[in-house]
């Protein structure tokens, strides 16, 4: 009898239960409205930014190409997790199939990893533009931009292909309740009845590598940028150079800070509540902030937005 029960407990579950954000809130309906509004703002903000960059010829430069790719990643990133959470809140069904959990995990790992490397590519773009302006068209040609972007997506998918299959093949004999609003690796691993300490160590090393390479590129790029800016004689030139980098550095600090907390801090710093708050920050709030940061701090994007959404009176058009 005990052997039968033990075997049954080790059998892979047919579905998981996502406890989610709303179970922790005293006002789940109000929280649902807030999350819905934030999701719509993030979705529309990133979609508009992509459309404006594609439609305005003056923004067809490497920097804005990378910004549009960042918006595409953010748009996909928030779509992977939030709609499922909102549908669960409305229907009262908080289950997710094992295959659905695996797909969700793979997508967010791929998108997150791709964004790590894209932020590094964007810092290299700023380095080339400021430190080597004459060679910039060659260093960041259209082909080079496409290769860099494709490399970011491929490296991000490597993260997804490495971690998702291993995580989902562990035996789960504890509760089926995932104390999270989506299938994040650390939250799913807590349900496993086997020893995951070695895998957690390998995952930690993998995440360190995934962060170390982009951080090294970003740090080196901006160190060289600061040296070049310091040597500039024109105060206006220094101001313009720093302005083009400030938006990117803000996004880097927001995204990398949350990732370091989730995957690199020891388990003693983590609680389910803290993990969900941090995940809300980088899966929901960051995609809202990114288009605002790049549009409000960038005069070229602001002008393009005004041009796109300015409706001229009909009689002015007919008088021409």
mmCIF file of C-alpha atoms in Angstrom:
data_model
loop_
_atom_site.group_PDB
_atom_site.id
_atom_site.type_symbol
_atom_site.label_atom_id
_atom_site.label_comp_id
_atom_site.label_asym_id
_atom_site.label_seq_id
_atom_site.Cartn_x
_atom_site.Cartn_y
_atom_site.Cartn_z
ATOM 1 C CA UNK A 1 0.000 0.000 0.000
ATOM 2 C CA UNK A 2 2.788 2.400 0.941
ATOM 3 C CA UNK A 3 4.705 1.490 -2.238
ATOM 4 C CA UNK A 4 1.602 2.102 -4.349
ATOM 5 C CA UNK A 5 0.995 5.466 -2.725
ATOM 6 C CA UNK A 6 4.667 6.444 -3.152
ATOM 7 C CA UNK A 7 4.557 5.488 -6.841
ATOM 8 C CA UNK A 8 1.353 7.449 -7.365
ATOM 9 C CA UNK A 9 2.833 10.497 -5.673
ATOM 10 C CA UNK A 10 5.840 10.404 -8.003
ATOM 11 C CA UNK A 11 3.668 10.246 -11.107
ATOM 12 C CA UNK A 12 3.811 13.448 -13.165
ATOM 13 C CA UNK A 13 0.710 15.604 -12.545
ATOM 14 C CA UNK A 14 -1.721 16.225 -15.393
ATOM 15 C CA UNK A 15 -1.922 19.905 -14.472
ATOM 16 C CA UNK A 16 -0.568 22.482 -12.060
ATOM 17 C CA UNK A 17 -2.464 25.098 -10.084
ATOM 18 C CA UNK A 18 -1.200 28.664 -10.335
ATOM 19 C CA UNK A 19 -1.897 30.319 -6.983
ATOM 20 C CA UNK A 20 -1.195 33.697 -8.546
ATOM 21 C CA UNK A 21 -1.305 37.305 -7.432
ATOM 22 C CA UNK A 22 -4.995 37.557 -6.784
ATOM 23 C CA UNK A 23 -5.075 35.021 -3.956
ATOM 24 C CA UNK A 24 -2.682 37.284 -2.036
ATOM 25 C CA UNK A 25 -4.823 40.400 -2.477
ATOM 26 C CA UNK A 26 -7.660 41.627 -0.281
ATOM 27 C CA UNK A 27 -9.250 43.245 -3.335
ATOM 28 C CA UNK A 28 -8.702 40.812 -6.233
ATOM 29 C CA UNK A 29 -11.254 42.510 -8.505
ATOM 30 C CA UNK A 30 -9.545 45.890 -8.149
ATOM 31 C CA UNK A 31 -6.132 44.310 -8.677
ATOM 32 C CA UNK A 32 -7.479 42.607 -11.802
ATOM 33 C CA UNK A 33 -8.596 45.967 -13.211
ATOM 34 C CA UNK A 34 -5.187 47.519 -12.451
ATOM 35 C CA UNK A 35 -3.292 44.632 -14.076
ATOM 36 C CA UNK A 36 -5.611 44.798 -17.123
ATOM 37 C CA UNK A 37 -4.976 48.529 -17.547
ATOM 38 C CA UNK A 38 -1.218 48.070 -17.160
ATOM 39 C CA UNK A 39 -1.252 45.231 -19.696
ATOM 40 C CA UNK A 40 -3.152 47.359 -22.225
ATOM 41 C CA UNK A 41 -0.749 50.258 -21.674
ATOM 42 C CA UNK A 42 2.286 47.994 -22.150
ATOM 43 C CA UNK A 43 0.835 46.292 -25.210
ATOM 44 C CA UNK A 44 -0.314 49.497 -26.907
ATOM 45 C CA UNK A 45 2.816 51.462 -25.915
ATOM 46 C CA UNK A 46 5.221 48.924 -27.384
ATOM 47 C CA UNK A 47 3.047 48.335 -30.461
ATOM 48 C CA UNK A 48 2.859 52.094 -31.134
ATOM 49 C CA UNK A 49 6.612 52.501 -30.677
ATOM 50 C CA UNK A 50 7.282 49.695 -33.177
ATOM 51 C CA UNK A 51 4.824 51.199 -35.668
ATOM 52 C CA UNK A 52 6.287 54.710 -35.346
ATOM 53 C CA UNK A 53 9.870 53.483 -35.821
ATOM 54 C CA UNK A 54 8.872 51.486 -38.901
ATOM 55 C CA UNK A 55 6.825 54.314 -40.436
ATOM 56 C CA UNK A 56 9.245 57.220 -39.922
ATOM 57 C CA UNK A 57 12.210 57.074 -42.331
ATOM 58 C CA UNK A 58 14.311 59.285 -40.029
ATOM 59 C CA UNK A 59 14.187 56.526 -37.411
ATOM 60 C CA UNK A 60 15.533 53.844 -39.743
ATOM 61 C CA UNK A 61 18.873 53.745 -37.951
ATOM 62 C CA UNK A 62 20.557 50.951 -35.947
ATOM 63 C CA UNK A 63 19.682 52.509 -32.579
ATOM 64 C CA UNK A 64 15.956 52.631 -33.322
ATOM 65 C CA UNK A 65 16.034 49.225 -34.963
ATOM 66 C CA UNK A 66 17.300 47.786 -31.679
ATOM 67 C CA UNK A 67 14.690 49.771 -29.730
ATOM 68 C CA UNK A 68 11.951 48.289 -31.929
ATOM 69 C CA UNK A 69 13.333 44.800 -31.239
ATOM 70 C CA UNK A 70 13.292 45.548 -27.506
ATOM 71 C CA UNK A 71 9.658 46.621 -27.778
ATOM 72 C CA UNK A 72 8.852 43.432 -29.701
ATOM 73 C CA UNK A 73 10.434 41.333 -26.948
ATOM 74 C CA UNK A 74 8.596 43.266 -24.227
ATOM 75 C CA UNK A 75 5.319 42.903 -26.085
ATOM 76 C CA UNK A 76 5.798 39.137 -26.362
ATOM 77 C CA UNK A 77 7.108 38.888 -22.798
ATOM 78 C CA UNK A 78 4.013 40.400 -21.201
ATOM 79 C CA UNK A 79 1.706 38.428 -23.524
ATOM 80 C CA UNK A 80 3.202 35.122 -22.374
ATOM 81 C CA UNK A 81 2.119 35.576 -18.746
ATOM 82 C CA UNK A 82 -0.526 38.252 -18.135
ATOM 83 C CA UNK A 83 -3.474 37.188 -20.382
ATOM 84 C CA UNK A 84 -3.456 33.699 -18.837
ATOM 85 C CA UNK A 85 -3.466 35.233 -15.360
ATOM 86 C CA UNK A 86 -6.373 37.561 -16.183
ATOM 87 C CA UNK A 87 -8.426 34.780 -17.800
ATOM 88 C CA UNK A 88 -7.874 32.620 -14.714
ATOM 89 C CA UNK A 89 -9.105 35.445 -12.508
ATOM 90 C CA UNK A 90 -12.277 35.928 -14.562
ATOM 91 C CA UNK A 91 -13.108 32.228 -14.927
ATOM 92 C CA UNK A 92 -11.927 31.069 -11.519
ATOM 93 C CA UNK A 93 -9.855 28.311 -13.170
ATOM 94 C CA UNK A 94 -6.230 28.535 -12.077
ATOM 95 C CA UNK A 95 -4.968 25.342 -13.692
ATOM 96 C CA UNK A 96 -2.324 25.020 -16.362
ATOM 97 C CA UNK A 97 -1.419 21.788 -18.108
ATOM 98 C CA UNK A 98 2.083 20.373 -17.813
ATOM 99 C CA UNK A 99 2.709 21.004 -21.517
ATOM 100 C CA UNK A 100 1.274 24.525 -21.216
ATOM 101 C CA UNK A 101 3.540 25.151 -18.240
ATOM 102 C CA UNK A 102 6.548 23.958 -20.242
ATOM 103 C CA UNK A 103 5.681 26.178 -23.212
ATOM 104 C CA UNK A 104 5.203 29.207 -20.969
ATOM 105 C CA UNK A 105 8.503 28.506 -19.216
ATOM 106 C CA UNK A 106 10.386 28.102 -22.504
ATOM 107 C CA UNK A 107 8.974 31.334 -23.958
ATOM 108 C CA UNK A 108 9.719 33.547 -20.985
ATOM 109 C CA UNK A 109 13.246 32.085 -20.640
ATOM 110 C CA UNK A 110 13.888 32.646 -24.354
ATOM 111 C CA UNK A 111 12.530 36.182 -24.317
ATOM 112 C CA UNK A 112 14.339 37.078 -21.100
ATOM 113 C CA UNK A 113 17.633 35.663 -22.337
ATOM 114 C CA UNK A 114 17.258 37.382 -25.709
ATOM 115 C CA UNK A 115 16.635 40.705 -23.951
ATOM 116 C CA UNK A 116 19.813 40.301 -21.884
ATOM 117 C CA UNK A 117 21.888 40.054 -25.059
ATOM 118 C CA UNK A 118 19.912 42.698 -26.928
ATOM 119 C CA UNK A 119 20.678 45.233 -24.194
ATOM 120 C CA UNK A 120 24.357 44.377 -24.691
ATOM 121 C CA UNK A 121 24.017 44.882 -28.469
ATOM 122 C CA UNK A 122 22.377 48.261 -27.823
ATOM 123 C CA UNK A 123 25.317 49.329 -25.640
ATOM 124 C CA UNK A 124 27.716 48.326 -28.430
ATOM 125 C CA UNK A 125 25.649 50.442 -30.810
ATOM 126 C CA UNK A 126 26.089 53.501 -28.548
ATOM 127 C CA UNK A 127 29.822 52.776 -28.249
ATOM 128 C CA UNK A 128 30.226 52.600 -32.034
ATOM 129 C CA UNK A 129 28.149 55.765 -32.596
ATOM 130 C CA UNK A 130 30.013 57.880 -30.031
ATOM 131 C CA UNK A 131 33.548 56.471 -30.137
ATOM 132 C CA UNK A 132 33.769 55.658 -33.872
ATOM 133 C CA UNK A 133 31.274 57.956 -35.647
ATOM 134 C CA UNK A 134 33.077 57.776 -39.017
ATOM 135 C CA UNK A 135 33.092 53.967 -39.020
ATOM 136 C CA UNK A 136 29.607 53.687 -37.536
ATOM 137 C CA UNK A 137 27.800 52.958 -40.843
ATOM 138 C CA UNK A 138 30.217 50.067 -41.448
ATOM 139 C CA UNK A 139 30.296 48.691 -37.897
ATOM 140 C CA UNK A 140 26.499 48.780 -37.612
ATOM 141 C CA UNK A 141 25.428 48.109 -41.179
ATOM 142 C CA UNK A 142 22.013 46.645 -41.863
ATOM 143 C CA UNK A 143 23.524 43.181 -42.170
ATOM 144 C CA UNK A 144 25.449 43.592 -38.897
ATOM 145 C CA UNK A 145 22.274 44.687 -37.085
ATOM 146 C CA UNK A 146 20.357 41.689 -38.397
ATOM 147 C CA UNK A 147 23.152 39.294 -37.391
ATOM 148 C CA UNK A 148 23.365 40.794 -33.899
ATOM 149 C CA UNK A 149 19.593 40.594 -33.431
ATOM 150 C CA UNK A 150 19.408 37.024 -34.710
ATOM 151 C CA UNK A 151 22.256 36.118 -32.361
ATOM 152 C CA UNK A 152 20.305 37.570 -29.421
ATOM 153 C CA UNK A 153 17.251 35.442 -30.261
ATOM 154 C CA UNK A 154 19.360 32.296 -30.747
ATOM 155 C CA UNK A 155 21.278 32.753 -27.477
ATOM 156 C CA UNK A 156 18.021 33.415 -25.647
ATOM 157 C CA UNK A 157 16.496 30.214 -27.026
ATOM 158 C CA UNK A 158 19.549 28.271 -25.829
ATOM 159 C CA UNK A 159 18.594 29.297 -22.294
ATOM 160 C CA UNK A 160 15.053 28.061 -22.879
ATOM 161 C CA UNK A 161 16.155 24.775 -24.451
ATOM 162 C CA UNK A 162 18.624 24.079 -21.641
ATOM 163 C CA UNK A 163 16.469 24.801 -18.586
ATOM 164 C CA UNK A 164 12.915 23.920 -19.639
ATOM 165 C CA UNK A 165 13.290 20.184 -20.467
ATOM 166 C CA UNK A 166 15.331 19.458 -17.330
ATOM 167 C CA UNK A 167 12.972 21.370 -15.034
ATOM 168 C CA UNK A 168 9.858 19.690 -16.435
ATOM 169 C CA UNK A 169 11.298 16.148 -16.237
ATOM 170 C CA UNK A 170 11.816 16.254 -12.477
ATOM 171 C CA UNK A 171 9.309 14.090 -10.557
ATOM 172 C CA UNK A 172 6.668 16.144 -8.748
ATOM 173 C CA UNK A 173 5.300 14.450 -5.665
ATOM 174 C CA UNK A 174 4.453 17.490 -3.551
ATOM 175 C CA UNK A 175 1.505 19.846 -3.900
ATOM 176 C CA UNK A 176 0.508 20.801 -7.444
ATOM 177 C CA UNK A 177 0.156 24.438 -6.342
ATOM 178 C CA UNK A 178 2.724 26.754 -7.906
ATOM 179 C CA UNK A 179 2.978 29.809 -5.671
ATOM 180 C CA UNK A 180 3.337 32.142 -8.602
ATOM 181 C CA UNK A 181 1.253 33.623 -11.398
ATOM 182 C CA UNK A 182 3.223 31.831 -14.119
ATOM 183 C CA UNK A 183 5.537 28.836 -14.479
ATOM 184 C CA UNK A 184 8.831 30.325 -13.360
ATOM 185 C CA UNK A 185 11.658 27.816 -12.893
ATOM 186 C CA UNK A 186 12.383 28.404 -9.165
ATOM 187 C CA UNK A 187 8.676 28.192 -8.281
ATOM 188 C CA UNK A 188 8.186 24.935 -10.220
ATOM 189 C CA UNK A 189 11.325 23.341 -8.738
ATOM 190 C CA UNK A 190 9.897 23.768 -5.227
ATOM 191 C CA UNK A 191 7.281 21.112 -6.104
ATOM 192 C CA UNK A 192 9.856 18.454 -6.936
ATOM 193 C CA UNK A 193 10.388 15.601 -4.492
ATOM 194 C CA UNK A 194 13.875 14.786 -5.796
ATOM 195 C CA UNK A 195 17.168 16.435 -4.893
ATOM 196 C CA UNK A 196 17.510 19.492 -7.151
ATOM 197 C CA UNK A 197 20.542 21.025 -5.425
ATOM 198 C CA UNK A 198 22.987 20.078 -8.213
ATOM 199 C CA UNK A 199 20.618 21.357 -10.884
ATOM 200 C CA UNK A 200 20.118 24.616 -8.970
ATOM 201 C CA UNK A 201 23.885 25.055 -8.819
ATOM 202 C CA UNK A 202 24.210 24.442 -12.562
ATOM 203 C CA UNK A 203 21.290 26.786 -13.218
ATOM 204 C CA UNK A 204 22.970 29.420 -11.055
ATOM 205 C CA UNK A 205 26.197 29.086 -13.052
ATOM 206 C CA UNK A 206 24.259 29.245 -16.322
ATOM 207 C CA UNK A 207 22.463 32.421 -15.209
ATOM 208 C CA UNK A 208 25.742 33.966 -14.046
ATOM 209 C CA UNK A 209 27.187 33.295 -17.503
ATOM 210 C CA UNK A 210 24.059 34.632 -19.212
ATOM 211 C CA UNK A 211 24.384 37.823 -17.157
ATOM 212 C CA UNK A 212 28.174 38.080 -17.061
ATOM 213 C CA UNK A 213 28.699 38.210 -20.829
ATOM 214 C CA UNK A 214 26.173 41.027 -21.496
ATOM 215 C CA UNK A 215 27.231 42.933 -18.349
ATOM 216 C CA UNK A 216 30.868 42.782 -19.486
ATOM 217 C CA UNK A 217 29.930 44.130 -22.929
ATOM 218 C CA UNK A 218 27.747 46.864 -21.415
ATOM 219 C CA UNK A 219 30.349 47.894 -18.812
ATOM 220 C CA UNK A 220 33.181 47.979 -21.347
ATOM 221 C CA UNK A 221 31.105 49.903 -23.889
ATOM 222 C CA UNK A 222 30.036 52.575 -21.439
ATOM 223 C CA UNK A 223 33.493 52.877 -19.883
ATOM 224 C CA UNK A 224 34.858 53.696 -23.345
ATOM 225 C CA UNK A 225 31.900 56.008 -24.013
ATOM 226 C CA UNK A 226 32.572 57.952 -20.805
ATOM 227 C CA UNK A 227 36.260 58.318 -21.740
ATOM 228 C CA UNK A 228 35.295 59.633 -25.178
ATOM 229 C CA UNK A 229 32.680 62.013 -23.739
ATOM 230 C CA UNK A 230 35.214 63.311 -21.215
ATOM 231 C CA UNK A 231 37.574 64.234 -24.061
ATOM 232 C CA UNK A 232 34.900 66.121 -25.989
ATOM 233 C CA UNK A 233 35.459 69.877 -26.076
ATOM 234 C CA UNK A 234 31.851 70.731 -26.897
ATOM 235 C CA UNK A 235 29.490 70.848 -23.901
ATOM 236 C CA UNK A 236 26.561 70.350 -26.264
ATOM 237 C CA UNK A 237 28.222 67.265 -27.726
ATOM 238 C CA UNK A 238 28.780 65.794 -24.275
ATOM 239 C CA UNK A 239 25.172 66.471 -23.309
ATOM 240 C CA UNK A 240 23.828 64.868 -26.482
ATOM 241 C CA UNK A 241 26.065 61.799 -26.126
ATOM 242 C CA UNK A 242 25.062 61.212 -22.512
ATOM 243 C CA UNK A 243 21.380 61.734 -23.334
ATOM 244 C CA UNK A 244 21.440 58.937 -25.916
ATOM 245 C CA UNK A 245 22.911 56.579 -23.299
ATOM 246 C CA UNK A 246 20.782 57.516 -20.278
ATOM 247 C CA UNK A 247 17.617 55.846 -21.560
ATOM 248 C CA UNK A 248 19.426 52.591 -22.233
ATOM 249 C CA UNK A 249 21.184 52.559 -18.855
ATOM 250 C CA UNK A 250 17.845 53.096 -17.078
ATOM 251 C CA UNK A 251 16.362 50.052 -18.839
ATOM 252 C CA UNK A 252 19.481 47.972 -18.081
ATOM 253 C CA UNK A 253 19.311 48.737 -14.359
ATOM 254 C CA UNK A 254 15.587 47.916 -14.178
ATOM 255 C CA UNK A 255 15.793 44.617 -16.043
ATOM 256 C CA UNK A 256 19.098 43.282 -14.726
ATOM 257 C CA UNK A 257 18.312 44.203 -11.131
ATOM 258 C CA UNK A 258 15.185 42.045 -11.102
ATOM 259 C CA UNK A 259 16.958 39.166 -12.874
ATOM 260 C CA UNK A 260 19.844 39.178 -10.391
ATOM 261 C CA UNK A 261 17.387 38.968 -7.484
ATOM 262 C CA UNK A 262 15.434 36.081 -9.030
ATOM 263 C CA UNK A 263 18.255 33.845 -10.207
ATOM 264 C CA UNK A 264 21.429 34.819 -8.337
ATOM 265 C CA UNK A 265 20.546 35.631 -4.722
ATOM 266 C CA UNK A 266 20.555 32.728 -2.215
ATOM 267 C CA UNK A 267 17.273 31.054 -1.324
ATOM 268 C CA UNK A 268 17.283 32.655 2.144
ATOM 269 C CA UNK A 269 16.453 35.982 0.499
ATOM 270 C CA UNK A 270 13.410 34.548 -1.263
ATOM 271 C CA UNK A 271 9.813 34.130 -0.211
ATOM 272 C CA UNK A 272 6.865 33.372 -2.546
ATOM 273 C CA UNK A 273 5.480 36.852 -1.907
ATOM 274 C CA UNK A 274 8.779 38.633 -2.651
ATOM 275 C CA UNK A 275 9.342 36.517 -5.764
ATOM 276 C CA UNK A 276 5.920 37.431 -7.134
ATOM 277 C CA UNK A 277 6.472 41.141 -6.476
ATOM 278 C CA UNK A 278 9.830 41.080 -8.290
ATOM 279 C CA UNK A 279 8.316 39.068 -11.151
ATOM 280 C CA UNK A 280 5.503 41.606 -11.472
ATOM 281 C CA UNK A 281 8.168 44.272 -11.788
ATOM 282 C CA UNK A 282 10.093 42.724 -14.671
ATOM 283 C CA UNK A 283 7.241 40.944 -16.483
ATOM 284 C CA UNK A 284 4.525 43.613 -16.203
ATOM 285 C CA UNK A 285 5.934 46.988 -15.137
ATOM 286 C CA UNK A 286 9.177 47.006 -17.154
ATOM 287 C CA UNK A 287 7.362 46.513 -20.502
ATOM 288 C CA UNK A 288 5.232 49.552 -19.586
ATOM 289 C CA UNK A 289 8.208 51.690 -18.599
ATOM 290 C CA UNK A 290 10.473 50.901 -21.571
ATOM 291 C CA UNK A 291 8.435 52.694 -24.279
ATOM 292 C CA UNK A 292 7.894 55.634 -21.915
ATOM 293 C CA UNK A 293 11.619 55.883 -21.180
ATOM 294 C CA UNK A 294 12.592 55.793 -24.857
ATOM 295 C CA UNK A 295 9.833 58.144 -26.014
ATOM 296 C CA UNK A 296 9.975 60.761 -23.255
ATOM 297 C CA UNK A 297 13.782 60.983 -23.159
ATOM 298 C CA UNK A 298 14.249 60.901 -26.931
ATOM 299 C CA UNK A 299 13.357 63.998 -28.925
ATOM 300 C CA UNK A 300 13.409 62.154 -32.270
ATOM 301 C CA UNK A 301 10.846 59.605 -31.079
ATOM 302 C CA UNK A 302 8.732 62.368 -29.522
ATOM 303 C CA UNK A 303 8.669 64.296 -32.816
ATOM 304 C CA UNK A 304 7.796 61.132 -34.743
ATOM 305 C CA UNK A 305 4.944 60.390 -32.317
ATOM 306 C CA UNK A 306 3.570 63.926 -32.675
ATOM 307 C CA UNK A 307 3.812 63.688 -36.450
ATOM 308 C CA UNK A 308 2.076 60.317 -36.525
ATOM 309 C CA UNK A 309 -0.815 61.278 -34.264
ATOM 310 C CA UNK A 310 -1.307 64.869 -35.385
ATOM 311 C CA UNK A 311 -4.566 65.116 -37.355
ATOM 312 C CA UNK A 312 -4.636 68.051 -39.724
ATOM 313 C CA UNK A 313 -7.941 69.833 -40.331
ATOM 314 C CA UNK A 314 -9.677 68.677 -43.485
ATOM 315 C CA UNK A 315 -9.931 72.171 -45.008
ATOM 316 C CA UNK A 316 -6.141 72.617 -44.756
ATOM 317 C CA UNK A 317 -5.622 69.447 -46.790
ATOM 318 C CA UNK A 318 -8.125 70.504 -49.457
ATOM 319 C CA UNK A 319 -6.638 74.022 -49.776
ATOM 320 C CA UNK A 320 -3.237 72.617 -50.815
#
